[in-house]
Short mmCIF file of C-alpha atoms in Angstrom, two decimals:
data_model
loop_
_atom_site.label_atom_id
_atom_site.label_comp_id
_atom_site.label_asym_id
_atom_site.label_seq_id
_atom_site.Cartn_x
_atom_site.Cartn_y
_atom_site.Cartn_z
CA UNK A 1 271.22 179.34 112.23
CA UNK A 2 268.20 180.49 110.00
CA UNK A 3 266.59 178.47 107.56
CA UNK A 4 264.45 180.34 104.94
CA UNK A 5 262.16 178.97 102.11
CA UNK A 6 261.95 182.14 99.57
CA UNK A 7 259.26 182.14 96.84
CA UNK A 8 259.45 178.27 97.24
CA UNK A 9 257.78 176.37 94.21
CA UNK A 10 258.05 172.44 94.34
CA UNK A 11 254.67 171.47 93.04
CA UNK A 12 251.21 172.57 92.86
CA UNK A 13 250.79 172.36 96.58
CA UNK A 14 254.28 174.02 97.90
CA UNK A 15 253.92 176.89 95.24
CA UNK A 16 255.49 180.33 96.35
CA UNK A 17 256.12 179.31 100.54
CA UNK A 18 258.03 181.94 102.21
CA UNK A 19 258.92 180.22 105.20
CA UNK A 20 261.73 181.10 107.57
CA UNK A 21 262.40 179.79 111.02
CA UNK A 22 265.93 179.17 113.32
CA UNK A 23 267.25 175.66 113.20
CA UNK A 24 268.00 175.16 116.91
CA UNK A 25 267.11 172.21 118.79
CA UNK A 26 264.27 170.26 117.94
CA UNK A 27 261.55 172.12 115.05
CA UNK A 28 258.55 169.90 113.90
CA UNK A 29 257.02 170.89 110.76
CA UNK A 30 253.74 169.57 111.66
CA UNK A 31 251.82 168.66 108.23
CA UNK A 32 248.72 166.26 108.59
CA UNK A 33 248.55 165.31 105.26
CA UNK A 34 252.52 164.07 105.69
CA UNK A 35 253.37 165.79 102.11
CA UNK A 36 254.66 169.31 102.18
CA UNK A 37 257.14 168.51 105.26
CA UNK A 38 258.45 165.77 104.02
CA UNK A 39 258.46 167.07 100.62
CA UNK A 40 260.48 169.98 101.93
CA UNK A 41 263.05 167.80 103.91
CA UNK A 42 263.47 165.63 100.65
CA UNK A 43 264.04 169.18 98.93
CA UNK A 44 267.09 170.38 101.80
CA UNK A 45 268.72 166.95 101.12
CA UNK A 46 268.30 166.85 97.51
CA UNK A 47 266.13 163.76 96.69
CA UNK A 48 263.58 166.31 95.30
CA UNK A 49 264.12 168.92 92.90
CA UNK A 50 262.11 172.27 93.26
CA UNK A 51 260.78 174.18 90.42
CA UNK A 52 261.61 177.95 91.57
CA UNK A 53 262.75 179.80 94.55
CA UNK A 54 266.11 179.74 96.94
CA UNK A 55 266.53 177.99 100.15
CA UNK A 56 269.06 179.71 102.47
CA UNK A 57 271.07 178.53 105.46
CA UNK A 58 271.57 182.05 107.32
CA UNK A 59 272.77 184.41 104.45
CA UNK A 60 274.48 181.36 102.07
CA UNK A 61 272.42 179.89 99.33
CA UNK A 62 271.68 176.30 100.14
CA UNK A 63 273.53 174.82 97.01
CA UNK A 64 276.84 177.02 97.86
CA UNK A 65 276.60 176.07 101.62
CA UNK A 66 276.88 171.85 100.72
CA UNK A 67 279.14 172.60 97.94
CA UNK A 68 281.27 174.75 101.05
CA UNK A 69 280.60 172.16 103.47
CA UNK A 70 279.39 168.66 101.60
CA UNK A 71 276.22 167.28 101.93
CA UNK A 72 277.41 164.65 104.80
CA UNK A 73 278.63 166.87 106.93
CA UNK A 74 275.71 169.44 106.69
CA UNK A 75 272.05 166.53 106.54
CA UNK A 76 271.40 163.22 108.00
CA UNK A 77 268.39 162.12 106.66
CA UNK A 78 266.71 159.09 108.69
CA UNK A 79 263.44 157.71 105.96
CA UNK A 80 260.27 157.09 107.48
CA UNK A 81 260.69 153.55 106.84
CA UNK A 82 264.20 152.73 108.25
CA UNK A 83 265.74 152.53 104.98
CA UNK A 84 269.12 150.28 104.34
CA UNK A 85 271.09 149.46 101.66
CA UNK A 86 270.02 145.11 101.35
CA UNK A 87 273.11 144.26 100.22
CA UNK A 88 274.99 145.32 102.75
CA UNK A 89 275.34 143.64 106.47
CA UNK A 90 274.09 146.20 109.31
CA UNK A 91 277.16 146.96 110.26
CA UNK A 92 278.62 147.84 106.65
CA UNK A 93 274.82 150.27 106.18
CA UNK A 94 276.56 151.89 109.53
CA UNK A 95 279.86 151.89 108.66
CA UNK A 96 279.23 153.40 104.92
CA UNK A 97 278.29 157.02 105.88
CA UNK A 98 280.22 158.01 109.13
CA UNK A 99 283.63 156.86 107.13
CA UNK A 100 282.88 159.35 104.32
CA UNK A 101 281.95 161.69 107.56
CA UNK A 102 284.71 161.32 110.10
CA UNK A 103 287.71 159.98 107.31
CA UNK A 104 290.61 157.68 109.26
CA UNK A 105 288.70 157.52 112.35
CA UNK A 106 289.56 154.67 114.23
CA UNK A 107 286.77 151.66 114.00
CA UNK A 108 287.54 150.69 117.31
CA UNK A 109 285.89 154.18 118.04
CA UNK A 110 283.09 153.73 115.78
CA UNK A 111 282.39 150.38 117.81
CA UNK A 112 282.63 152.15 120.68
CA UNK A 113 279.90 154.69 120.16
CA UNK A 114 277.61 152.40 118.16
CA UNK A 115 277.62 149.94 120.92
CA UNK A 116 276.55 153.03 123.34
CA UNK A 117 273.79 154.07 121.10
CA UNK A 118 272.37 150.37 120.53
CA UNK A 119 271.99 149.88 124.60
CA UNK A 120 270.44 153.16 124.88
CA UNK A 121 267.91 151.66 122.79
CA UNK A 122 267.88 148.49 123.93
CA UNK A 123 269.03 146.76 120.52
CA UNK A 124 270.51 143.37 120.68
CA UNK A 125 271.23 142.34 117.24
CA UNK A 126 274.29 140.33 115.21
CA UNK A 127 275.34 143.43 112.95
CA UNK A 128 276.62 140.60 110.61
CA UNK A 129 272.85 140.25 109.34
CA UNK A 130 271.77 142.05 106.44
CA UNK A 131 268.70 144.55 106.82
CA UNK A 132 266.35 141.74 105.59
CA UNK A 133 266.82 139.48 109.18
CA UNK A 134 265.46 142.21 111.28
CA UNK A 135 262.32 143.86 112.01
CA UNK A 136 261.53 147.36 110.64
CA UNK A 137 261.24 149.22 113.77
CA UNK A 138 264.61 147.83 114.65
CA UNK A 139 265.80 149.04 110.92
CA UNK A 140 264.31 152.36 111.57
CA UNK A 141 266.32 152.63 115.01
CA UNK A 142 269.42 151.59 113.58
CA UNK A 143 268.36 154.32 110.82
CA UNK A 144 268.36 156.50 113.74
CA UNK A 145 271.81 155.24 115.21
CA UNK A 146 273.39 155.58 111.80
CA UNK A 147 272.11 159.32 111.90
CA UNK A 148 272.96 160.67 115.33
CA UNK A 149 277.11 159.27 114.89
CA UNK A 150 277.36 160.97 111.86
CA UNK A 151 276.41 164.40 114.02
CA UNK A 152 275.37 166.72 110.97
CA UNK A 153 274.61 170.35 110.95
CA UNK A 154 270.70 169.31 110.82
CA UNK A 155 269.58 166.48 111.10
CA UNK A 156 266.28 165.93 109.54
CA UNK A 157 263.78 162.93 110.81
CA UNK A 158 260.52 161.81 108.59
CA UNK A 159 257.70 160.66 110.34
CA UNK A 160 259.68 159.89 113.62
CA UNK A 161 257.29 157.44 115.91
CA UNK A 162 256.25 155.19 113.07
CA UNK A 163 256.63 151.63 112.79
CA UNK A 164 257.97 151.90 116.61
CA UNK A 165 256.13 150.48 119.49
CA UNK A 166 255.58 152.49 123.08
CA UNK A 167 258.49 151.57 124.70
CA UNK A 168 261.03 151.91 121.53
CA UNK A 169 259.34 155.41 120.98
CA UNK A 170 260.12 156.88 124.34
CA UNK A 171 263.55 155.54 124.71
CA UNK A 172 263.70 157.02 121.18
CA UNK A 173 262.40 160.33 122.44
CA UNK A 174 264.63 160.44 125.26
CA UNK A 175 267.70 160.56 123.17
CA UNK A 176 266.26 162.94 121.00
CA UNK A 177 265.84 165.24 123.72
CA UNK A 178 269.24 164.82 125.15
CA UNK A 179 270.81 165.64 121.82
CA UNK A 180 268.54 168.15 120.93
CA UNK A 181 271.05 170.87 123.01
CA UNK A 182 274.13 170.46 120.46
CA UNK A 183 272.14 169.29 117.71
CA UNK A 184 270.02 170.85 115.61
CA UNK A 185 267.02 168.89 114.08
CA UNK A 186 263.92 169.37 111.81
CA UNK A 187 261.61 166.60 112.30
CA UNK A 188 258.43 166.13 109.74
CA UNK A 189 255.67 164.83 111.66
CA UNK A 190 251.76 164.35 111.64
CA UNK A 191 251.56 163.25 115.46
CA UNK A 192 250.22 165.60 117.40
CA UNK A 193 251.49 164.17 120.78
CA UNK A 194 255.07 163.97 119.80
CA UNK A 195 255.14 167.46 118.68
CA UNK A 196 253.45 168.36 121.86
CA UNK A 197 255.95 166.14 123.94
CA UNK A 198 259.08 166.87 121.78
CA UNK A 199 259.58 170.27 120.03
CA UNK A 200 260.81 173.43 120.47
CA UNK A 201 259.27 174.81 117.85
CA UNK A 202 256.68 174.01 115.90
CA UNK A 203 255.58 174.92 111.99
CA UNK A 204 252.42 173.79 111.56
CA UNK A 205 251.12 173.53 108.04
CA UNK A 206 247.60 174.44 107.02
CA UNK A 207 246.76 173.12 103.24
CA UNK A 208 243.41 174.78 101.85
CA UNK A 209 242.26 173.25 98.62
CA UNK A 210 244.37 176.41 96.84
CA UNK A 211 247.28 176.71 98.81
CA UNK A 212 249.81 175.93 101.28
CA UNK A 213 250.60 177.96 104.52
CA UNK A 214 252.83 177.68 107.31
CA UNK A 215 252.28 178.98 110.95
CA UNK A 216 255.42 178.87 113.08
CA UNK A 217 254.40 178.69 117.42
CA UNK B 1 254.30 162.90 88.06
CA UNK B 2 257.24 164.83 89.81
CA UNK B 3 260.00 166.85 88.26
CA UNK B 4 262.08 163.37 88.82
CA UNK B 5 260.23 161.43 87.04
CA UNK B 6 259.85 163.95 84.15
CA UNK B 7 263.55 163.86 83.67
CA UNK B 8 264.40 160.03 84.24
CA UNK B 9 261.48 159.52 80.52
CA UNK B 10 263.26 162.24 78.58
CA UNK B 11 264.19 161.17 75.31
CA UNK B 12 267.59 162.65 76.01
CA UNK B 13 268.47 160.80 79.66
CA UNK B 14 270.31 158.23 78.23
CA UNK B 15 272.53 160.00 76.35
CA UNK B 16 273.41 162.00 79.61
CA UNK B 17 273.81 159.22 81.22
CA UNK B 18 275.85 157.68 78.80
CA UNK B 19 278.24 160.83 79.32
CA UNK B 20 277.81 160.68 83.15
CA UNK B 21 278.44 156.77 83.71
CA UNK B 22 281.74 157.26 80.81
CA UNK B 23 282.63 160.18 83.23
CA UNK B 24 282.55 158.29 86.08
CA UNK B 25 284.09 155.71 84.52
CA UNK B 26 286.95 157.01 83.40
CA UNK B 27 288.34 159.42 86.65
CA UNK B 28 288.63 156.54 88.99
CA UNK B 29 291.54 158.00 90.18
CA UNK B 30 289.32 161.24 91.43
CA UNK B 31 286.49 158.86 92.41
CA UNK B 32 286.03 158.39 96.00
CA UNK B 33 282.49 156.94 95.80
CA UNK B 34 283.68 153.79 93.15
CA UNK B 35 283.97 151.26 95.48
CA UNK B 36 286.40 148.26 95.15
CA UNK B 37 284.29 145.88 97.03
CA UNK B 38 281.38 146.50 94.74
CA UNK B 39 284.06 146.00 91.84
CA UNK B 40 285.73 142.57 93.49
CA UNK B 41 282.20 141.42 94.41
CA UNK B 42 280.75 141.67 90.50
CA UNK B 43 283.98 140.31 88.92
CA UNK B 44 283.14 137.37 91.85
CA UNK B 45 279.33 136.47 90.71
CA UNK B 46 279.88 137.40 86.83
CA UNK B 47 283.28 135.92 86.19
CA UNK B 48 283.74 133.75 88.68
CA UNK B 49 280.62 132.02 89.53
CA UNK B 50 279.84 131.61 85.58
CA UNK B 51 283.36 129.50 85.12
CA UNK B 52 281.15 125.95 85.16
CA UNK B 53 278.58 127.10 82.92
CA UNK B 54 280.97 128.72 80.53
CA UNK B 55 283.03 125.34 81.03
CA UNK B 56 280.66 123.51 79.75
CA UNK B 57 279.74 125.76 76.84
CA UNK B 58 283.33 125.91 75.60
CA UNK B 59 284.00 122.21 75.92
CA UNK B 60 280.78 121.52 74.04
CA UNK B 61 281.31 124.35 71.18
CA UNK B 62 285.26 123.54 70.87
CA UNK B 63 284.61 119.71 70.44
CA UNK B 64 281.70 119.79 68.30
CA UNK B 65 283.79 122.75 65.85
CA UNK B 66 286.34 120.00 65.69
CA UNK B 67 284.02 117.18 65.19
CA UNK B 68 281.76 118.82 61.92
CA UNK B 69 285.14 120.87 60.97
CA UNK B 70 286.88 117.20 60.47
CA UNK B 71 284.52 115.57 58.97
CA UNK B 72 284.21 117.93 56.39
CA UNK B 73 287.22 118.41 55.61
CA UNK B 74 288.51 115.17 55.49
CA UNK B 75 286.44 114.43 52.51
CA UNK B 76 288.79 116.72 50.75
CA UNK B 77 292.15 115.69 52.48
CA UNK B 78 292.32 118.77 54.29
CA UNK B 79 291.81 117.84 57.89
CA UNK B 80 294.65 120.06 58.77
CA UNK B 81 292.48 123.34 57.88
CA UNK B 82 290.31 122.69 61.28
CA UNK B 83 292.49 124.87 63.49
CA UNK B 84 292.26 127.07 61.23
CA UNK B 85 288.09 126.67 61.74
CA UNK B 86 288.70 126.30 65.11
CA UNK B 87 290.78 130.06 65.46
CA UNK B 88 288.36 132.14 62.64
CA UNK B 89 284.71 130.84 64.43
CA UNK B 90 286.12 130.33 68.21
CA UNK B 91 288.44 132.76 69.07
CA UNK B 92 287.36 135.55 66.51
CA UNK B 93 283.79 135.12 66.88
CA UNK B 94 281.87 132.90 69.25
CA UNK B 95 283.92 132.95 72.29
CA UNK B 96 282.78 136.57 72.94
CA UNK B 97 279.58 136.62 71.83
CA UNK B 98 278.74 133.48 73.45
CA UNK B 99 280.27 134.82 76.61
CA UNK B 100 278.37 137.94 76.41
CA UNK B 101 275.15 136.15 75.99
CA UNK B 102 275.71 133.96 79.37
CA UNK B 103 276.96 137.22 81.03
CA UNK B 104 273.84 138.84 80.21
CA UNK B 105 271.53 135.68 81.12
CA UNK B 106 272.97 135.96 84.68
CA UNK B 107 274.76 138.86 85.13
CA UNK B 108 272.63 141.44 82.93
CA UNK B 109 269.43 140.23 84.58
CA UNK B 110 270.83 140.38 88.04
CA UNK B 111 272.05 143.83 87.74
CA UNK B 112 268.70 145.84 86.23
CA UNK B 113 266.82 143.79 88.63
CA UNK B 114 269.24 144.28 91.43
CA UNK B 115 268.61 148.46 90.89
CA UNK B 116 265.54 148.43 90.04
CA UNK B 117 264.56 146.97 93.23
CA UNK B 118 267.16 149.74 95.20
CA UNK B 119 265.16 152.02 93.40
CA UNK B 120 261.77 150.83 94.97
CA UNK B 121 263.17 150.38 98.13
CA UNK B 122 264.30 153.68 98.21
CA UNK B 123 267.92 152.36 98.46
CA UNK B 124 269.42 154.94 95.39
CA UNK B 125 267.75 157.89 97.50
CA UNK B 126 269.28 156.69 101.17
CA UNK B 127 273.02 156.82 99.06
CA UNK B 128 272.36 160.26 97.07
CA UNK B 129 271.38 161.55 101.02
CA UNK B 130 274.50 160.86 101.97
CA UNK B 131 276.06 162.79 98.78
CA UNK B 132 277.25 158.98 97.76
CA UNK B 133 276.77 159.24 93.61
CA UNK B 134 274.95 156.00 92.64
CA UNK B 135 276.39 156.21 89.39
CA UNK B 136 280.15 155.95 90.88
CA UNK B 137 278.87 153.46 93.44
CA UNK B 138 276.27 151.47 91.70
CA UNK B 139 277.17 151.46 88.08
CA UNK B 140 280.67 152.46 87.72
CA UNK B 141 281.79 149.99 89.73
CA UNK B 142 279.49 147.40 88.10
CA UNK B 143 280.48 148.52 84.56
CA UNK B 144 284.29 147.92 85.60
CA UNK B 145 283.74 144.81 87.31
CA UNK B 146 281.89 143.55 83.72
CA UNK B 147 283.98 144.17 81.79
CA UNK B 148 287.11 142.76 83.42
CA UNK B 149 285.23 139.68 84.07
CA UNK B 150 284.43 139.19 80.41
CA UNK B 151 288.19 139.67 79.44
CA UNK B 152 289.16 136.99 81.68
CA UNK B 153 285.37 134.70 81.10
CA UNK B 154 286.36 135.20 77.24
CA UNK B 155 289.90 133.90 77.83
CA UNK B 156 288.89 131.47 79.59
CA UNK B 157 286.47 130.07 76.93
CA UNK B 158 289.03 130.33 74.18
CA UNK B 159 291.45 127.69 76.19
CA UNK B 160 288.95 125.24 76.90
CA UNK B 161 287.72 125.63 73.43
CA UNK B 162 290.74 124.70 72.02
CA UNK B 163 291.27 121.85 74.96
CA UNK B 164 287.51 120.65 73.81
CA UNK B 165 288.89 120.41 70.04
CA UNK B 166 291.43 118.85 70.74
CA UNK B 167 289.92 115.95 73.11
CA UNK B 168 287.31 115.69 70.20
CA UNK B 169 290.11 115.26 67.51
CA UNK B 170 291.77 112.36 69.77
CA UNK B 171 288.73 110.11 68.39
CA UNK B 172 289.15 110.78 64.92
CA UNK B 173 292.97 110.19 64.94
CA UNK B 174 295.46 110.16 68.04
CA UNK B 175 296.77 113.29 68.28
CA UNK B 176 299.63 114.39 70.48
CA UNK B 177 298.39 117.70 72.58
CA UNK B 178 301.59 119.29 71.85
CA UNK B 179 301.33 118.96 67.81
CA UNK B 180 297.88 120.24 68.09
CA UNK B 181 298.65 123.52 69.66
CA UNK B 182 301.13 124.02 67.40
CA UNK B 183 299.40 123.51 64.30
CA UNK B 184 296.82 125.67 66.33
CA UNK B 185 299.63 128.65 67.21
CA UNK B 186 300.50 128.48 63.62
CA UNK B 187 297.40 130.08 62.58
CA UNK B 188 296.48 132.01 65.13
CA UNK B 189 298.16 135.79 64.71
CA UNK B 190 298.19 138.31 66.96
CA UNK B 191 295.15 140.51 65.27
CA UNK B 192 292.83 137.76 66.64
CA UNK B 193 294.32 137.77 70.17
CA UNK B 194 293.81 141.52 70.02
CA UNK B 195 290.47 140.97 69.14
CA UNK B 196 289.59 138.67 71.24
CA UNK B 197 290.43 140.60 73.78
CA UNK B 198 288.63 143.74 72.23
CA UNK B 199 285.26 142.24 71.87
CA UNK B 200 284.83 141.45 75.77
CA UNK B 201 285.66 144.94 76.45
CA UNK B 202 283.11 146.10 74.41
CA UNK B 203 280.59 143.40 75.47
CA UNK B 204 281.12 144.26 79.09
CA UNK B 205 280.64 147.48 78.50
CA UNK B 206 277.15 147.66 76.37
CA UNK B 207 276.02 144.66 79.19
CA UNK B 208 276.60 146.47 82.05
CA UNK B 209 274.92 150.57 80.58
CA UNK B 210 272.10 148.73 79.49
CA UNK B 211 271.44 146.83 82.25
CA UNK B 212 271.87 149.19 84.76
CA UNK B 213 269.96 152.22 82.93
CA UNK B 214 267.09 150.07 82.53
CA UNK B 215 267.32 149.07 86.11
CA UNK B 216 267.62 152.53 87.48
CA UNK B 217 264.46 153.66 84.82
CA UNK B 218 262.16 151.86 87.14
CA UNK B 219 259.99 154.93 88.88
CA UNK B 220 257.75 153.27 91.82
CA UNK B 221 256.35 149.61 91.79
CA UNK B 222 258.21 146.35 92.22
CA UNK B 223 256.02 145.20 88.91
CA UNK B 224 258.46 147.51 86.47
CA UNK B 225 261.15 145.35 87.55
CA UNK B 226 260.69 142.55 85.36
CA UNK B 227 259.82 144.23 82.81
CA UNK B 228 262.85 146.48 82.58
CA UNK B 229 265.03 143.33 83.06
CA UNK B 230 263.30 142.12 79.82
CA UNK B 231 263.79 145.04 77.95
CA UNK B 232 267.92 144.78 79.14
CA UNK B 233 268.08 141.28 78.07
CA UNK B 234 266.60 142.18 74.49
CA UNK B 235 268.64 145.52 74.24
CA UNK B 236 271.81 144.12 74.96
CA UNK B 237 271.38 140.81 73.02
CA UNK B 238 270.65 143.32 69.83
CA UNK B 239 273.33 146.01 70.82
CA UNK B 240 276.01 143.09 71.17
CA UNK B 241 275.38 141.45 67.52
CA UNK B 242 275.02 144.88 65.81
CA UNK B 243 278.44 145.71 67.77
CA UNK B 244 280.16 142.58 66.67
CA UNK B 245 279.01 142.70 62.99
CA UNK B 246 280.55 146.34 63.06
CA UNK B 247 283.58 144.91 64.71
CA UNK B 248 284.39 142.40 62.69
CA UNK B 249 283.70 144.17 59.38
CA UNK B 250 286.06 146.77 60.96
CA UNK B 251 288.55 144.19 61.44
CA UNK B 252 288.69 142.50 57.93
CA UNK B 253 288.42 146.12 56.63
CA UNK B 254 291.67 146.93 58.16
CA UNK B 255 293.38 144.22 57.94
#
């Protein structure tokens, strides 16, 4: 699958990117100011509106192609900060998405698989609690369970290794890399060593003082 | 500021959202993203949890109708005329406004606050990623839970408004329950139980839009939240009275 950026506009600082790259395995669109990456995953999922240009998913405009195939089944987004909804209990912020993904699956199943993914990453928590009880960097890897079940077209990460500890990142990286095969990701990320450690590809962006440009190794 | 941001000031948003939130509203049927829980859960804290405090109220406000109504009255040899008092101001007028007012004290607030602090914590964004519309799952289902817990809060009211007047009237003159209701039924018509059912609606309604467009108008700091709460509370407070003057003129009009 290709992803291109055409004649891109956002802001003053993403104005006219032509940008295209294929969406296999893991890309990192390296940005050290943590902006225009995250700018443009938050553009693909459609938290931020762009001024001009077309993003295209191989030769289907990006608005037909969720319209086609629904935004759920085509993004998961996991937030730099391990976002959840507060008035929810853990398990409901799981529970919320992958029904509207995989409708009149068992939740037996969903169990099943969520209890796999939280001793892969050595998570012992009551999923009764509400996001509040917990710490962030166990938010942000439940952010990351709640991501991988729903198994999207792309899955896009923001700022991946943040808030987590050594240990919690590596585990973290492991899975990554064992999904990375069947499952396409874009990661946004200003950490050089992860990119080194983790990607397949890498778009590294270069911001002058006039403009934006993008360098794909 | 970003393109976001731009749109959410334009002097035109809250019409659209008006029309969106109506929308949303009104094809429940087509609606996967209102939620019943969020429904049953505001009908819960706005109806039921406000049945003391709206207890009290009505007991207080039925009773002391009664007690100035009587005494009035009874100076002309009219004492009968208080039910009469007790259906025009109670069940016409101040069950639903008063209703409305303690629905907005801790429902109102709750609600802009509640979304304006999803909206700093990013919460509305994590449900539009997964193509969940907050204004199906948010509002909609708030609006509907509103206003079906002011039908049943302003319901409530009336009956213990009438079971305040007539534990007041006992001290003036022993009077048998059942002869009070039924000089009470004797006056009351079905234009004011229609009413009185009407109003709530309304009430709900106006509550619930305002509060939850001024909740969802907060951009970025956890400071705006207060202040849009305030501006809820003193937009639906005017809204309401302006809506039940209107009301009320319409209904004397036609009737």
């Amino acid at each position: 699958m290709q992803l291109t950026f055409s004649s891109f506009t956002v802001n003053n600082i993403i104005n006219q990117l032509d940008l295209s790259f294929p969406v296999e395995g893991i890309t990192v669109l390296y940005d050290e100011t943590e902006s225009a990456a995250e700018m443009l995953l938050r553009c693909l999922i459609g938290l931020d509106r762009w001024k001009e240009g077309q993003i295209w998913l191989d030769d289907t405009e990006l608005t037909h192609y969720i319209e086609e195939k629904t935004l759920i089944n085509t993004f998961a987004y996991v937030f730099e900060d391990g976002t959840m909804m507060s008035n929810l209990s853990l398990r409901e912020n799981l529970w919320l998405p992958y029904q509207l993904r995989w409708k009149g699956e068992d939740p037996a199943l969903f169990d099943k698989k969520l209890a796999v993914l939280m001793k892969r990453l050595d998570l012992d928590i009551d999923l009764r609690w509400r996001p509040a009880f917990i710490k962030p960097a166990q938010r942000k890897q439940l952010c990351y369970i709640q991501a991988i079940l729903l198994q999207p077209t792309i899955l896009l990460i923001n700022n991946p290794s943040y808030l987590l500890n050594r240990k919690q990142r590596a585990l973290l990286q492991s899975i990554l890399a064992e999904q990375a095969p069947g499952q396409a990701m874009i990661i946004a990320s200003s950490d050089d060593d992860f990119t080194r450690e983790i990607a397949d590809r890498t778009v590294r962006f270069d911001l002058t003082s006039t403009e934006l440009s993008a360098r794909i190794e | 500021m970003s393109v976001v941001q731009k749109e959410k000031s334009g002097p035109d948003f809250f019409f659209n959202y008006l029309i969106k939130v109506i929308r949303a509203v009104f094809v429940i049927r087509s609606n996967r993203d209102i939620s019943t829980a969020v429904i049953l859960k505001q009908i819960l804290f706005t109806g039921f949890e406000a049945l003391p405090i709206i207890s009290f109220i009505a007991l207080a406000v039925g009773g002391l109708i009664i007690l100035q109504g009587y005494n009035l009255l009874s100076n002309f040899g009219q004492g009968i005329w208080v039910h009469v008092i007790l259906v025009t101001v109670v069940i016409r007028e101040l069950s639903a406004i008063i209703t409305a007012l303690v629905v907005i004290a801790r429902s109102g607030t709750a609600i802009s606050t509640e979304l304006g602090n999803m909206v700093v914590n990013r919460e509305i964004d994590l449900l539009r990623s997964f193509g969940i519309s907050p204004l199906s799952y948010l509002v909609a289902s708030r609006i509907i839970g509103v206003m079906a817990a002011m039908i049943i809060l302003t319901l409530y009211f009336n009956i213990i408004a009438v079971l305040g007047g007539w534990l007041f009237s006992t001290i003036f003159n022993r009077i048998e329950f059942r002869a009070f209701i039924n000089d009470f039924m004797s006056v009351l018509h079905f234009s004011d139980i229609f009413v009185t059912l009407l109003k709530p609606l309304i009430f709900g309604f106006i509550i619930a839009i305002i509060s939850s467009f001024q909740g969802l108008q907060v951009q970025m700091a956890s400071t705006e939240v207060p202040q849009r709460t305030i501006r809820a509370v003193v937009q639906s407070i005017f809204v309401i009275i302006i809506a039940d003057v209107l009301i009320t003129m319409l209904f004397y009009y036609l009737s």
